[in-house]
Short mmCIF file of C-alpha atoms and ligand atoms in Angstrom, two decimals:
data_model
loop_
_atom_site.label_atom_id
_atom_site.label_comp_id
_atom_site.label_asym_id
_atom_site.label_seq_id
_atom_site.Cartn_x
_atom_site.Cartn_y
_atom_site.Cartn_z
CA UNK A 14 -9.92 19.77 108.47
CA UNK A 15 -6.24 19.82 107.60
CA UNK A 16 -4.67 23.22 107.46
CA UNK A 17 -3.34 24.38 104.10
CA UNK A 18 0.46 24.61 104.21
CA UNK A 19 1.03 28.00 102.64
CA UNK A 20 4.42 29.42 101.69
CA UNK A 21 4.42 33.21 101.52
CA UNK A 22 7.30 34.66 99.51
CA UNK A 23 8.20 38.30 100.20
CA UNK A 24 10.86 40.89 99.33
CA UNK A 25 12.47 39.96 96.05
CA UNK A 26 15.27 41.00 93.76
CA UNK A 27 13.23 43.89 92.44
CA UNK A 28 13.01 47.68 92.59
CA UNK A 29 9.67 47.07 94.29
CA UNK A 30 11.23 45.08 97.17
CA UNK A 31 9.92 47.44 99.84
CA UNK A 32 6.43 47.54 98.34
CA UNK A 33 6.38 43.76 98.70
CA UNK A 34 7.38 43.97 102.38
CA UNK A 35 4.31 46.09 103.15
CA UNK A 36 1.97 43.85 101.13
CA UNK A 37 3.35 40.70 102.76
CA UNK A 38 3.26 42.07 106.32
CA UNK A 39 -0.43 42.90 105.94
CA UNK A 40 -1.24 39.48 104.48
CA UNK A 41 0.67 37.66 107.25
CA UNK A 42 -1.20 39.64 109.93
CA UNK A 43 -4.54 38.78 108.36
CA UNK A 44 -4.14 35.20 107.21
CA UNK A 45 -6.57 33.02 109.26
CA UNK A 46 -4.39 30.93 111.59
CA UNK A 47 -7.02 28.21 111.94
CA UNK A 48 -6.94 27.54 108.18
CA UNK A 49 -3.29 27.95 107.25
CA UNK A 50 0.09 26.76 108.40
CA UNK A 51 2.31 29.54 107.10
CA UNK A 52 5.97 29.24 106.13
CA UNK A 53 7.66 32.54 105.36
CA UNK A 54 10.36 32.86 102.76
CA UNK A 55 12.13 36.20 102.55
CA UNK A 56 14.04 37.03 99.40
CA UNK A 57 16.73 39.67 99.91
CA UNK A 58 17.39 42.45 97.43
CA UNK A 59 20.33 40.46 96.12
CA UNK A 60 18.32 37.30 95.68
CA UNK A 61 19.03 35.18 98.79
CA UNK A 62 16.10 32.92 99.79
CA UNK A 63 15.83 32.68 103.60
CA UNK A 64 13.47 30.94 106.00
CA UNK A 65 12.02 33.57 108.34
CA UNK A 66 10.13 32.81 111.53
CA UNK A 67 9.83 36.28 113.12
CA UNK A 68 7.06 38.87 113.22
CA UNK A 69 5.32 40.68 110.39
CA UNK A 70 6.42 44.02 111.87
CA UNK A 71 10.03 43.16 111.22
CA UNK A 72 9.15 42.49 107.61
CA UNK A 73 7.33 45.80 107.43
CA UNK A 74 10.33 47.76 108.74
CA UNK A 75 12.84 45.69 106.72
CA UNK A 76 14.75 44.35 109.74
CA UNK A 77 13.66 40.74 109.14
CA UNK A 78 17.10 39.80 107.77
CA UNK A 79 19.03 41.25 110.74
CA UNK A 80 19.38 37.79 112.25
CA UNK A 81 20.96 34.52 111.17
CA UNK A 82 18.49 32.81 108.86
CA UNK A 83 18.77 29.50 107.07
CA UNK A 84 18.70 29.36 103.29
CA UNK A 85 15.78 27.58 101.65
CA UNK A 86 15.28 26.32 98.15
CA UNK A 87 12.17 25.27 96.29
CA UNK A 88 12.16 21.61 95.40
CA UNK A 89 11.92 21.08 91.66
CA UNK A 90 11.19 17.40 92.25
CA UNK A 91 7.47 16.91 91.78
CA UNK A 92 7.62 13.88 94.09
CA UNK A 93 8.42 16.19 96.95
CA UNK A 94 6.41 19.37 96.77
CA UNK A 95 7.87 21.88 99.15
CA UNK A 96 10.87 23.72 100.44
CA UNK A 97 14.23 22.38 101.49
CA UNK A 98 15.76 24.24 104.40
CA UNK A 99 19.51 24.01 104.59
CA UNK A 100 21.54 23.96 107.77
CA UNK A 101 24.81 25.01 106.25
CA UNK A 102 26.90 24.57 109.42
CA UNK A 103 25.57 21.13 110.28
CA UNK A 104 25.48 20.05 106.67
CA UNK A 105 21.90 18.80 107.10
CA UNK A 106 18.58 19.73 105.58
CA UNK A 107 14.92 19.73 106.51
CA UNK A 108 11.97 19.20 104.19
CA UNK A 109 8.94 21.50 104.56
CA UNK A 110 5.94 20.25 102.58
CA UNK A 111 3.92 23.03 100.93
CA UNK A 112 0.39 22.91 99.41
CA UNK A 113 0.30 26.39 97.94
CA UNK A 114 2.73 29.24 97.23
CA UNK A 115 1.71 32.88 97.53
CA UNK A 116 4.32 35.02 95.79
CA UNK A 117 3.68 38.41 97.40
CA UNK A 118 6.28 39.97 95.14
CA UNK A 119 6.03 42.94 92.84
CA UNK A 120 7.77 44.03 89.66
CA UNK A 121 10.75 42.25 88.15
CA UNK A 122 11.31 38.68 89.38
CA UNK A 123 7.94 38.94 91.11
CA UNK A 124 5.17 39.43 88.60
CA UNK A 125 7.04 39.09 85.32
CA UNK A 126 6.65 35.35 84.86
CA UNK A 127 10.04 34.32 86.23
CA UNK A 128 8.90 33.17 89.68
CA UNK A 129 5.68 31.88 88.13
CA UNK A 130 7.69 29.64 85.77
CA UNK A 131 9.66 28.36 88.74
CA UNK A 132 6.45 27.64 90.68
CA UNK A 133 4.98 25.84 87.67
CA UNK A 134 8.06 23.59 87.61
CA UNK A 135 7.53 22.60 91.25
CA UNK A 136 4.01 21.34 90.60
CA UNK A 137 2.80 23.31 93.64
CA UNK A 138 -0.30 25.46 93.04
CA UNK A 139 0.45 29.18 93.39
CA UNK A 140 -1.57 32.35 93.74
CA UNK A 141 -2.05 34.51 90.68
CA UNK A 142 -1.43 34.44 86.96
CA UNK A 143 0.69 31.79 85.29
CA UNK A 144 4.03 32.35 83.64
CA UNK A 145 2.89 33.52 80.21
CA UNK A 146 0.09 35.81 81.38
CA UNK A 147 2.44 37.35 83.95
CA UNK A 148 5.23 37.90 81.42
CA UNK A 149 2.95 39.40 78.79
CA UNK A 150 1.16 41.61 81.32
CA UNK A 151 4.47 42.90 82.66
CA UNK A 152 5.80 43.83 79.23
CA UNK A 153 4.07 47.01 78.14
CA UNK A 154 4.77 46.41 74.43
CA UNK A 155 3.35 42.87 74.52
CA UNK A 156 0.33 44.11 76.50
CA UNK A 157 -0.27 46.61 73.67
CA UNK A 158 0.05 43.91 71.02
CA UNK A 159 -2.34 41.42 72.64
CA UNK A 160 -4.92 43.87 73.93
CA UNK A 161 -5.12 45.94 70.77
CA UNK A 162 -5.67 42.73 68.79
CA UNK A 163 -8.53 41.99 71.19
CA UNK A 164 -10.06 45.37 70.33
CA UNK A 165 -9.13 47.18 73.54
CA UNK A 166 -8.26 50.84 73.05
CA UNK A 167 -4.81 51.96 74.24
CA UNK A 168 -2.65 55.05 73.70
CA UNK A 169 -0.75 55.09 70.40
CA UNK A 170 2.91 54.20 70.98
CA UNK A 171 6.37 53.73 69.56
CA UNK A 172 8.86 51.17 70.84
CA UNK A 173 12.63 51.29 70.94
CA UNK A 174 15.24 48.75 71.96
CA UNK A 175 18.66 49.56 73.37
CA UNK A 176 21.28 49.44 70.68
CA UNK A 177 24.66 51.00 70.03
CA UNK A 178 23.36 52.88 67.02
CA UNK A 179 20.05 54.13 68.39
CA UNK A 180 19.44 57.53 66.86
CA UNK A 181 17.60 59.42 69.61
CA UNK A 182 16.92 62.47 67.43
CA UNK A 183 15.32 60.30 64.74
CA UNK A 184 13.31 58.44 67.37
CA UNK A 185 12.09 61.79 68.70
CA UNK A 186 10.99 62.89 65.25
CA UNK A 187 9.21 59.62 64.60
CA UNK A 188 7.50 59.83 68.00
CA UNK A 189 6.57 63.46 67.49
CA UNK A 190 4.93 62.68 64.18
CA UNK A 191 2.99 59.70 65.49
CA UNK A 192 2.22 60.84 69.03
CA UNK A 193 2.70 64.65 69.33
CA UNK A 194 3.59 66.30 72.67
CA UNK A 195 3.37 65.65 75.56
CA UNK A 196 4.38 62.01 75.58
CA UNK A 197 5.35 59.46 78.20
CA UNK A 198 8.51 57.38 78.08
CA UNK A 199 8.47 54.14 80.07
CA UNK A 200 10.70 51.12 80.51
CA UNK A 201 8.77 48.25 78.86
CA UNK A 202 9.21 46.11 81.97
CA UNK A 203 9.00 47.75 85.36
CA UNK A 204 6.48 49.14 87.80
CA UNK A 205 5.71 51.74 90.46
CA UNK A 206 6.37 54.48 87.87
CA UNK A 207 10.14 53.96 88.15
CA UNK A 208 11.99 55.21 85.07
CA UNK A 209 8.90 56.96 83.68
CA UNK A 210 8.97 60.57 82.46
CA UNK A 211 6.55 63.01 80.96
CA UNK A 212 8.06 64.63 77.87
CA UNK A 213 7.39 68.15 76.62
CA UNK A 214 10.47 68.82 74.47
CA UNK A 215 13.56 67.22 72.93
CA UNK A 216 15.78 67.76 75.99
CA UNK A 217 13.31 65.95 78.20
CA UNK A 218 13.01 63.23 75.55
CA UNK A 219 16.76 62.59 75.49
CA UNK A 220 16.91 62.49 79.29
CA UNK A 221 13.76 60.34 79.53
CA UNK A 222 15.12 57.76 77.09
CA UNK A 223 18.35 57.44 79.10
CA UNK A 224 16.43 57.11 82.33
CA UNK A 225 14.05 54.46 81.00
CA UNK A 226 16.99 52.43 79.65
CA UNK A 227 18.37 52.27 83.20
CA UNK A 228 15.48 49.94 84.00
CA UNK A 229 15.07 47.88 80.84
CA UNK A 230 16.60 47.22 77.43
CA UNK A 231 13.32 48.15 75.77
CA UNK A 232 11.24 51.29 76.19
CA UNK A 233 7.90 52.45 74.94
CA UNK A 234 6.91 55.99 74.15
CA UNK A 235 3.21 56.74 74.43
CA UNK A 236 0.96 59.60 73.51
CA UNK A 237 -0.22 61.27 76.70
CA UNK A 238 -3.87 60.61 77.43
CA UNK A 239 -5.58 63.63 78.97
CA UNK A 240 -8.11 63.14 81.71
CA UNK A 241 -7.56 60.99 84.76
CA UNK A 242 -6.75 57.46 85.83
CA UNK A 243 -9.25 54.86 86.96
CA UNK A 244 -8.70 51.29 88.05
CA UNK A 245 -10.66 48.12 88.51
CA UNK A 246 -9.99 44.98 90.54
CA UNK A 247 -10.62 41.57 89.01
CA UNK A 248 -10.57 38.28 90.93
CA UNK A 249 -11.23 34.78 89.63
CA UNK A 250 -10.22 32.08 87.19
CA UNK A 251 -13.01 31.42 84.71
CA UNK A 252 -15.81 32.97 86.70
CA UNK A 253 -14.84 36.53 87.54
CA UNK A 254 -15.77 39.00 90.24
CA UNK A 255 -15.25 42.59 89.23
CA UNK A 256 -14.60 45.09 92.00
CA UNK A 257 -15.63 48.71 92.27
CA UNK A 258 -13.96 51.22 89.93
CA UNK A 259 -11.65 53.69 91.67
CA UNK A 260 -10.20 57.00 90.58
CA UNK A 261 -6.85 58.69 91.12
CA UNK A 262 -7.13 62.37 91.77
CA UNK A 263 -3.64 63.84 91.59
CA UNK A 264 -2.38 67.42 91.50
CA UNK A 265 1.01 66.19 90.29
CA UNK A 266 2.18 65.92 86.71
CA UNK A 267 1.48 62.19 86.91
CA UNK A 268 1.15 59.40 89.46
CA UNK A 269 4.88 58.98 90.14
CA UNK A 270 6.68 56.72 92.63
CA UNK A 271 6.67 59.20 95.51
CA UNK A 272 2.98 60.01 95.03
CA UNK A 273 2.01 56.35 94.77
CA UNK A 274 3.30 55.65 98.25
CA UNK A 275 2.97 59.03 100.00
CA UNK A 276 -0.12 60.48 98.34
CA UNK A 277 0.77 64.00 99.46
CA UNK A 278 -0.89 65.54 96.42
CA UNK A 279 -3.19 62.72 95.45
CA UNK A 280 -6.35 61.10 96.66
CA UNK A 281 -7.94 57.80 95.66
CA UNK A 282 -11.70 57.93 95.34
CA UNK A 283 -13.43 54.58 95.57
CA UNK A 284 -15.94 54.43 93.98
CA UNK A 285 -14.78 56.72 91.17
CA UNK A 286 -16.81 59.91 90.78
CA UNK A 287 -18.08 58.94 87.32
CA UNK A 288 -21.44 57.89 85.91
CA UNK A 289 -22.75 54.35 86.33
CA UNK A 290 -22.53 53.90 82.55
CA UNK A 291 -18.84 54.74 82.54
CA UNK A 292 -18.22 52.50 85.55
CA UNK A 293 -19.92 49.64 83.72
CA UNK A 294 -17.78 50.31 80.65
CA UNK A 295 -14.60 50.39 82.75
CA UNK A 296 -15.53 47.05 84.32
CA UNK A 297 -16.13 45.59 80.88
CA UNK A 298 -12.72 46.81 79.71
CA UNK A 299 -11.12 45.33 82.84
CA UNK A 300 -12.74 41.95 82.24
CA UNK A 301 -11.87 41.94 78.54
CA UNK A 302 -8.23 42.79 79.33
CA UNK A 303 -8.02 40.08 81.97
CA UNK A 304 -9.39 37.47 79.60
CA UNK A 305 -7.34 38.62 76.60
CA UNK A 306 -4.13 38.22 78.58
CA UNK A 307 -5.15 34.87 80.04
CA UNK A 308 -5.01 36.07 83.64
CA UNK A 309 -5.90 33.90 86.62
CA UNK A 310 -6.42 34.58 90.30
CA UNK A 311 -6.14 38.33 90.46
CA UNK A 312 -5.16 41.51 88.64
CA UNK A 313 -5.77 45.23 88.83
CA UNK A 314 -6.54 46.83 85.51
CA UNK A 315 -5.53 50.49 85.18
CA UNK A 316 -7.20 52.74 82.65
CA UNK A 317 -7.51 56.38 81.63
CA UNK A 318 -10.79 58.20 81.26
CA UNK A 319 -10.33 60.93 78.64
CA UNK A 320 -12.34 64.19 78.70
CA UNK A 321 -14.54 62.87 75.85
CA UNK A 322 -15.42 59.87 78.10
CA UNK A 323 -13.32 57.43 76.08
CA UNK A 324 -11.73 54.71 78.18
CA UNK A 325 -8.15 53.65 77.37
CA UNK A 326 -6.40 50.68 78.91
CA UNK A 327 -3.12 51.78 80.51
CA UNK A 328 -1.74 48.59 82.00
CA UNK A 329 -2.53 45.53 84.04
CA UNK A 330 -0.85 44.64 87.32
CA UNK A 331 -0.92 40.91 88.01
CA UNK A 332 0.29 41.29 91.60
CA UNK A 333 -1.02 44.71 92.62
CA UNK A 334 -0.26 46.32 95.99
CA UNK A 335 -1.87 44.09 98.58
CA UNK A 336 -1.81 45.86 101.93
CA UNK A 337 -5.21 46.10 103.58
CA UNK A 338 -5.34 49.75 102.50
CA UNK A 339 -4.14 49.22 98.92
CA UNK A 340 -6.36 50.01 95.96
CA UNK A 341 -7.00 46.39 94.94
CA UNK A 342 -8.42 45.14 98.27
CA UNK A 343 -10.31 48.43 98.72
CA UNK A 344 -12.10 47.98 95.39
CA UNK A 345 -13.14 44.46 96.40
CA UNK A 346 -14.22 45.53 99.86
CA UNK A 347 -16.79 47.77 98.16
CA UNK A 348 -18.42 44.70 96.65
CA UNK A 349 -18.46 42.87 99.97
CA UNK A 350 -15.16 40.95 99.93
CA UNK A 351 -13.33 41.63 103.19
CA UNK A 352 -9.52 41.57 103.21
CA UNK A 353 -9.24 38.32 105.20
CA UNK A 354 -11.75 36.61 102.90
CA UNK A 355 -9.82 37.86 99.88
CA UNK A 356 -6.66 36.08 101.09
CA UNK A 357 -8.60 32.83 101.53
CA UNK A 358 -10.26 33.27 98.14
CA UNK A 359 -6.95 33.80 96.35
CA UNK A 360 -5.54 30.59 97.83
CA UNK A 361 -8.75 28.71 96.95
CA UNK A 362 -8.51 29.95 93.36
CA UNK A 363 -4.89 28.82 93.19
CA UNK A 364 -5.81 25.35 94.39
CA UNK A 365 -8.91 24.98 92.21
CA UNK A 366 -8.71 21.76 90.25
CA UNK A 367 -5.82 20.38 92.33
N1 ADP B 420 0.00 57.43 78.05
C1 ADP B 420 -0.09 58.05 79.24
N2 ADP B 420 -0.85 59.16 79.38
C2 ADP B 420 -0.97 59.81 80.57
N3 ADP B 420 -0.33 59.41 81.69
C3 ADP B 420 0.45 58.31 81.63
C4 ADP B 420 0.59 57.56 80.41
N4 ADP B 420 1.39 56.51 80.66
C5 ADP B 420 1.72 56.58 81.97
N5 ADP B 420 1.18 57.66 82.56
C6 ADP B 420 1.35 58.06 83.97
O1 ADP B 420 2.48 57.37 84.52
C7 ADP B 420 2.08 56.48 85.58
C8 ADP B 420 2.87 55.20 85.51
O2 ADP B 420 2.70 54.58 84.26
P1 ADP B 420 2.33 53.04 84.13
O3 ADP B 420 2.22 52.72 82.70
O4 ADP B 420 1.14 52.76 84.96
O5 ADP B 420 3.63 52.33 84.71
P2 ADP B 420 3.95 51.49 86.03
O6 ADP B 420 3.96 50.08 85.58
O7 ADP B 420 5.29 51.95 86.46
O8 ADP B 420 2.86 51.77 87.04
C9 ADP B 420 0.60 56.27 85.35
O9 ADP B 420 -0.03 55.90 86.56
C10 ADP B 420 0.19 57.64 84.84
O10 ADP B 420 0.10 58.57 85.92
MG1 MG B 421 0.82 51.77 86.73
#
């Protein structure tokens, strides 16, 4: 059997660059060598694409780019599907044929449809959602619009775009009337809780708006949902496998960036400590969200469970954290999908129909 020539993209011009390094290092260590011929492409924080041939550990500790590496570009010519490695000194190039691309990238330029559009242009199958599903799932306002139309409950919200004459006081009053306190302000497009604040008064609102605008030109303000967060892993194209439901137990104000990656004051319970009925309902919401947004391959659907047992969709992550200890693989492990098998499955799903 011929090995699948797999290009793994890691890093990325994104605030979640380092999250990607950890996800990619774990995938590289676990990808079955007898099935795949792996080419690694590291993308630096400033957007350089480099061919990397070193160890996964040097990706994990972010020293992978401390050596001279050759630039690579993705061929947009569908008659040659692969990468073109440039030897800038010698003025030569080398072609590396690729059967499948695995963009192990998070956040902007990773799961927002940009890289997916590029991959679609190459004609090479790639892991995960397509361009439109990725873009819509990344944008919290568009997620609201599509999912609410599909009958999925979400927190009431207000949106605001950056503009020279934005009246923050008026926006606060409008938000207060529609949402009441506390509220959450979030950049419409970002991840890992960056730029997100919990708002209890006008001063915090003013500061929160400024902070969110540092990450995006559009922000959304949401009513705070009491209760706690649950999540559910989904894998598949048309036929879906739904993972176990997990639960975030945090003592913090909310699941912020530091907590997400340190978990000093938080614990993830998988399975969630909720009734079977609620788990079933959460899985149904996850599946409905996935289908409404036209997802493919994989996604983690994040929800809130309110004290009255109502489930609200929070957001969907089309390339969730993918280390072997991350929430997404852990939820699938509980239904019998081991990490190594998950990697193979994701590539198989990408190549389905090709
Ligand atoms: N409406 C809300 N009610 C309660 N908590 C929220 C709300 N929106 C966000 N949060 C908190 O902020 C965290 C990050 O928000 P989220 O929308 O998931 O953004 P990100 O894409 O950065 O992960 C959530 O995990 C949750 O802890
Ligand atoms: Mg989130």
